[in-house]
mmCIF file of C-alpha atoms in Angstrom:
data_model
loop_
_atom_site.group_PDB
_atom_site.id
_atom_site.type_symbol
_atom_site.label_atom_id
_atom_site.label_comp_id
_atom_site.label_asym_id
_atom_site.label_seq_id
_atom_site.Cartn_x
_atom_site.Cartn_y
_atom_site.Cartn_z
ATOM 1 C CA MET A 1 0.000 0.000 0.000
ATOM 2 C CA LYS A 2 1.102 3.332 -0.914
ATOM 3 C CA THR A 3 0.651 6.329 1.451
ATOM 4 C CA LEU A 4 0.241 9.759 0.101
ATOM 5 C CA ASN A 5 1.950 12.576 1.753
ATOM 6 C CA ARG A 6 -0.847 15.111 2.044
ATOM 7 C CA LYS A 7 -0.726 18.471 3.707
ATOM 8 C CA PRO A 8 -3.468 19.154 6.092
ATOM 9 C CA ARG A 9 -6.176 21.519 4.808
ATOM 10 C CA SER A 10 -6.389 23.485 8.027
ATOM 11 C CA GLY A 11 -3.664 25.900 6.877
ATOM 12 C CA ARG A 12 -5.478 26.702 3.655
ATOM 13 C CA ILE A 13 -8.781 27.281 5.501
ATOM 14 C CA ALA A 14 -7.064 29.565 7.996
ATOM 15 C CA ARG A 15 -5.507 31.641 5.201
ATOM 16 C CA THR A 16 -8.836 31.869 3.333
ATOM 17 C CA THR A 17 -10.655 32.938 6.492
ATOM 18 C CA ALA A 18 -8.012 35.567 7.290
ATOM 19 C CA ALA A 19 -8.166 36.932 3.736
ATOM 20 C CA THR A 20 -11.979 37.092 3.861
ATOM 21 C CA VAL A 21 -11.951 38.921 7.194
ATOM 22 C CA ALA A 22 -9.323 41.390 5.899
ATOM 23 C CA LEU A 23 -11.405 42.098 2.780
ATOM 24 C CA CYS A 24 -14.531 42.666 4.861
ATOM 25 C CA ILE A 25 -12.699 45.087 7.153
ATOM 26 C CA LEU A 26 -11.150 46.979 4.231
ATOM 27 C CA GLY A 27 -14.497 47.028 2.381
ATOM 28 C CA GLY A 28 -16.298 48.366 5.457
ATOM 29 C CA ALA A 29 -13.625 50.997 6.072
ATOM 30 C CA GLY A 30 -13.769 52.045 2.423
ATOM 31 C CA THR A 31 -17.544 52.317 2.527
ATOM 32 C CA ALA A 32 -17.414 54.400 5.716
ATOM 33 C CA TYR A 33 -14.777 56.692 4.211
ATOM 34 C CA ALA A 34 -16.828 57.106 1.035
ATOM 35 C CA TYR A 35 -19.937 57.906 3.059
ATOM 36 C CA TRP A 36 -18.233 60.665 5.053
ATOM 37 C CA ALA A 37 -15.969 62.027 2.330
ATOM 38 C CA THR A 38 -18.480 62.206 -0.508
ATOM 39 C CA THR A 39 -19.927 65.517 -1.646
ATOM 40 C CA GLY A 40 -22.805 66.040 -3.993
ATOM 41 C CA ILE A 41 -24.033 68.749 -6.265
ATOM 42 C CA GLY A 42 -27.650 69.406 -7.152
ATOM 43 C CA ASN A 43 -30.345 71.988 -7.513
ATOM 44 C CA GLY A 44 -33.257 72.665 -5.198
ATOM 45 C CA SER A 45 -35.899 75.272 -4.793
ATOM 46 C CA ALA A 46 -38.474 76.412 -2.253
ATOM 47 C CA THR A 47 -40.956 79.205 -1.992
ATOM 48 C CA ASN A 48 -41.958 81.131 1.054
ATOM 49 C CA GLY A 49 -45.603 82.071 1.248
ATOM 50 C CA THR A 50 -46.863 85.194 2.920
ATOM 51 C CA MET A 51 -49.303 84.765 5.751
ATOM 52 C CA GLN A 52 -52.315 87.033 5.409
ATOM 53 C CA THR A 53 -53.452 89.137 8.341
ATOM 54 C CA VAL A 54 -55.936 87.528 10.700
ATOM 55 C CA THR A 55 -58.559 90.183 11.436
ATOM 56 C CA VAL A 56 -60.671 91.010 14.457
ATOM 57 C CA ASP A 57 -64.098 92.398 13.640
ATOM 58 C CA ALA A 58 -66.674 94.275 15.635
ATOM 59 C CA LEU A 59 -69.693 92.338 16.755
ATOM 60 C CA ILE A 60 -72.138 91.549 13.984
ATOM 61 C CA PRO A 61 -75.848 90.654 14.209
ATOM 62 C CA GLY A 62 -76.136 87.312 15.928
ATOM 63 C CA ASP A 63 -73.066 87.862 18.134
ATOM 64 C CA THR A 64 -74.551 88.453 21.559
ATOM 65 C CA LEU A 65 -72.934 89.511 24.781
ATOM 66 C CA GLN A 66 -73.593 87.371 27.836
ATOM 67 C CA THR A 67 -72.735 90.034 30.433
ATOM 68 C CA SER A 68 -73.299 93.792 30.774
ATOM 69 C CA LEU A 69 -70.731 96.307 31.943
ATOM 70 C CA VAL A 70 -71.630 98.561 34.881
ATOM 71 C CA PRO A 71 -69.530 101.017 36.925
ATOM 72 C CA GLY A 72 -67.408 99.073 39.404
ATOM 73 C CA GLY A 73 -67.979 95.798 37.565
ATOM 74 C CA SER A 74 -66.493 93.662 34.854
ATOM 75 C CA ALA A 75 -67.846 91.948 31.760
ATOM 76 C CA ASP A 76 -66.846 89.580 28.996
ATOM 77 C CA VAL A 77 -65.217 90.793 25.794
ATOM 78 C CA VAL A 78 -66.309 89.022 22.615
ATOM 79 C CA LEU A 79 -63.993 88.987 19.602
ATOM 80 C CA ARG A 80 -64.764 87.696 16.104
ATOM 81 C CA ALA A 81 -61.478 86.570 14.548
ATOM 82 C CA THR A 82 -61.283 85.735 10.825
ATOM 83 C CA ASN A 83 -58.511 83.649 9.278
ATOM 84 C CA PRO A 84 -58.256 84.256 5.488
ATOM 85 C CA ASN A 85 -55.274 81.907 5.107
ATOM 86 C CA SER A 86 -55.317 78.510 3.433
ATOM 87 C CA HIS A 87 -53.941 76.946 6.627
ATOM 88 C CA ALA A 88 -55.015 76.911 10.261
ATOM 89 C CA VAL A 89 -53.472 79.368 12.727
ATOM 90 C CA THR A 90 -53.200 79.288 16.518
ATOM 91 C CA VAL A 91 -53.962 82.400 18.552
ATOM 92 C CA TYR A 92 -50.903 82.842 20.746
ATOM 93 C CA GLY A 93 -51.748 86.108 22.463
ATOM 94 C CA ILE A 94 -54.147 89.048 22.643
ATOM 95 C CA ALA A 95 -53.069 92.595 23.523
ATOM 96 C CA ALA A 96 -54.763 95.976 23.989
ATOM 97 C CA ASN A 97 -54.224 98.272 21.009
ATOM 98 C CA GLY A 98 -55.578 101.717 21.908
ATOM 99 C CA ALA A 99 -58.241 103.483 23.937
ATOM 100 C CA VAL A 100 -61.660 101.957 24.549
ATOM 101 C CA THR A 101 -64.406 104.072 22.933
ATOM 102 C CA ALA A 102 -68.200 104.082 23.017
ATOM 103 C CA ASP A 103 -70.357 103.401 19.968
ATOM 104 C CA ALA A 104 -71.503 106.247 17.696
ATOM 105 C CA ALA A 105 -74.960 106.340 19.301
ATOM 106 C CA HIS A 106 -73.376 107.626 22.552
ATOM 107 C CA PRO A 107 -71.318 110.714 21.557
ATOM 108 C CA GLY A 108 -71.463 112.140 25.091
ATOM 109 C CA CYS A 109 -69.560 109.135 26.461
ATOM 110 C CA THR A 110 -66.156 110.794 26.239
ATOM 111 C CA THR A 111 -64.801 109.270 29.449
ATOM 112 C CA THR A 112 -65.682 105.588 29.339
ATOM 113 C CA GLY A 113 -63.775 104.461 32.417
ATOM 114 C CA VAL A 114 -63.434 101.102 30.620
ATOM 115 C CA THR A 115 -60.181 99.154 30.673
ATOM 116 C CA PHE A 116 -59.269 95.938 28.911
ATOM 117 C CA THR A 117 -57.196 93.253 30.621
ATOM 118 C CA PRO A 118 -55.960 90.734 28.052
ATOM 119 C CA PRO A 119 -55.311 87.112 28.968
ATOM 120 C CA ALA A 120 -51.719 86.031 29.517
ATOM 121 C CA ALA A 121 -49.835 84.612 26.548
ATOM 122 C CA PRO A 122 -49.695 81.894 25.490
ATOM 123 C CA LEU A 123 -53.435 81.326 25.637
ATOM 124 C CA ALA A 124 -54.472 78.253 27.563
ATOM 125 C CA PRO A 125 -56.256 76.304 26.333
ATOM 126 C CA THR A 126 -54.981 76.955 22.842
ATOM 127 C CA VAL A 127 -57.343 78.469 20.291
ATOM 128 C CA THR A 128 -57.055 77.363 16.670
ATOM 129 C CA ILE A 129 -58.758 79.130 13.779
ATOM 130 C CA GLN A 130 -59.193 76.787 10.830
ATOM 131 C CA ALA A 131 -58.402 77.919 7.275
ATOM 132 C CA ASN A 132 -60.827 80.439 5.742
ATOM 133 C CA THR A 133 -63.109 80.586 8.798
ATOM 134 C CA SER A 134 -64.201 82.894 11.608
ATOM 135 C CA ILE A 135 -64.617 82.111 15.287
ATOM 136 C CA LEU A 136 -65.942 83.910 18.345
ATOM 137 C CA LEU A 137 -63.574 84.279 21.262
ATOM 138 C CA THR A 138 -65.109 85.112 24.634
ATOM 139 C CA LEU A 139 -62.664 86.600 27.119
ATOM 140 C CA GLU A 140 -64.405 86.250 30.447
ATOM 141 C CA GLY A 141 -64.245 89.329 32.681
ATOM 142 C CA ALA A 142 -61.668 91.056 30.434
ATOM 143 C CA ALA A 143 -63.406 94.476 30.511
ATOM 144 C CA SER A 144 -63.883 96.490 33.655
ATOM 145 C CA MET A 145 -65.530 99.886 34.255
ATOM 146 C CA SER A 146 -64.513 102.369 36.916
ATOM 147 C CA ALA A 147 -66.758 104.834 38.697
ATOM 148 C CA ALA A 148 -65.182 107.566 36.502
ATOM 149 C CA SER A 149 -67.483 106.543 33.633
ATOM 150 C CA LEU A 150 -69.873 109.309 32.556
ATOM 151 C CA SER A 151 -73.655 108.866 32.801
ATOM 152 C CA ALA A 152 -73.813 109.340 29.009
ATOM 153 C CA CYS A 153 -72.176 105.895 28.698
ATOM 154 C CA GLN A 154 -75.318 104.094 29.908
ATOM 155 C CA GLY A 155 -76.417 101.487 27.338
ATOM 156 C CA ALA A 156 -73.355 101.980 25.141
ATOM 157 C CA GLN A 157 -71.466 99.242 23.392
ATOM 158 C CA PHE A 158 -67.731 99.734 23.731
ATOM 159 C CA ASN A 159 -65.157 99.236 21.037
ATOM 160 C CA VAL A 160 -62.093 97.536 22.494
ATOM 161 C CA PRO A 161 -59.168 97.716 20.032
ATOM 162 C CA VAL A 162 -57.042 94.596 20.261
ATOM 163 C CA THR A 163 -54.206 92.909 18.416
ATOM 164 C CA LEU A 164 -54.017 89.160 17.962
ATOM 165 C CA GLU A 165 -50.719 87.354 17.756
ATOM 166 C CA VAL A 166 -51.196 84.234 15.671
ATOM 167 C CA ARG A 167 -48.793 81.523 14.641
ATOM 168 C CA LYS A 168 -48.923 78.848 12.006
#
């Protein structure tokens, strides 16, 4: 019987495994380098829309007050806010924007004695005005009248100029 002098295969398997591991490491390192070192060139564009002004209107027929203002007392302020935008907006804050005046039917009411106390910003709970809609906001107890109010102010409706801060 003839015996063959064979080399064990374990050396070849070890070399193949080592070469495969080395290639994987080098391939991974090359991929990582390419990921971090690559730059690209391209074109892009965007447009910035302009948000339209959300308005506050005077009361209209159908908008009714729930409380009346008397000297030494307070009453609710009702605002009709209109959002002409194509997206909803959130009312963040409300601020006084001038002197409170009486309606045209009460020209003798030159000293109203009325003050407006706006709610703290941000409003809680939040108030959202949907796209292209109007809402009524009732600010409970936001108007107060001092004893300095003239008698000619009896029965008057008061115009309270306000500014709304809204955010998209």
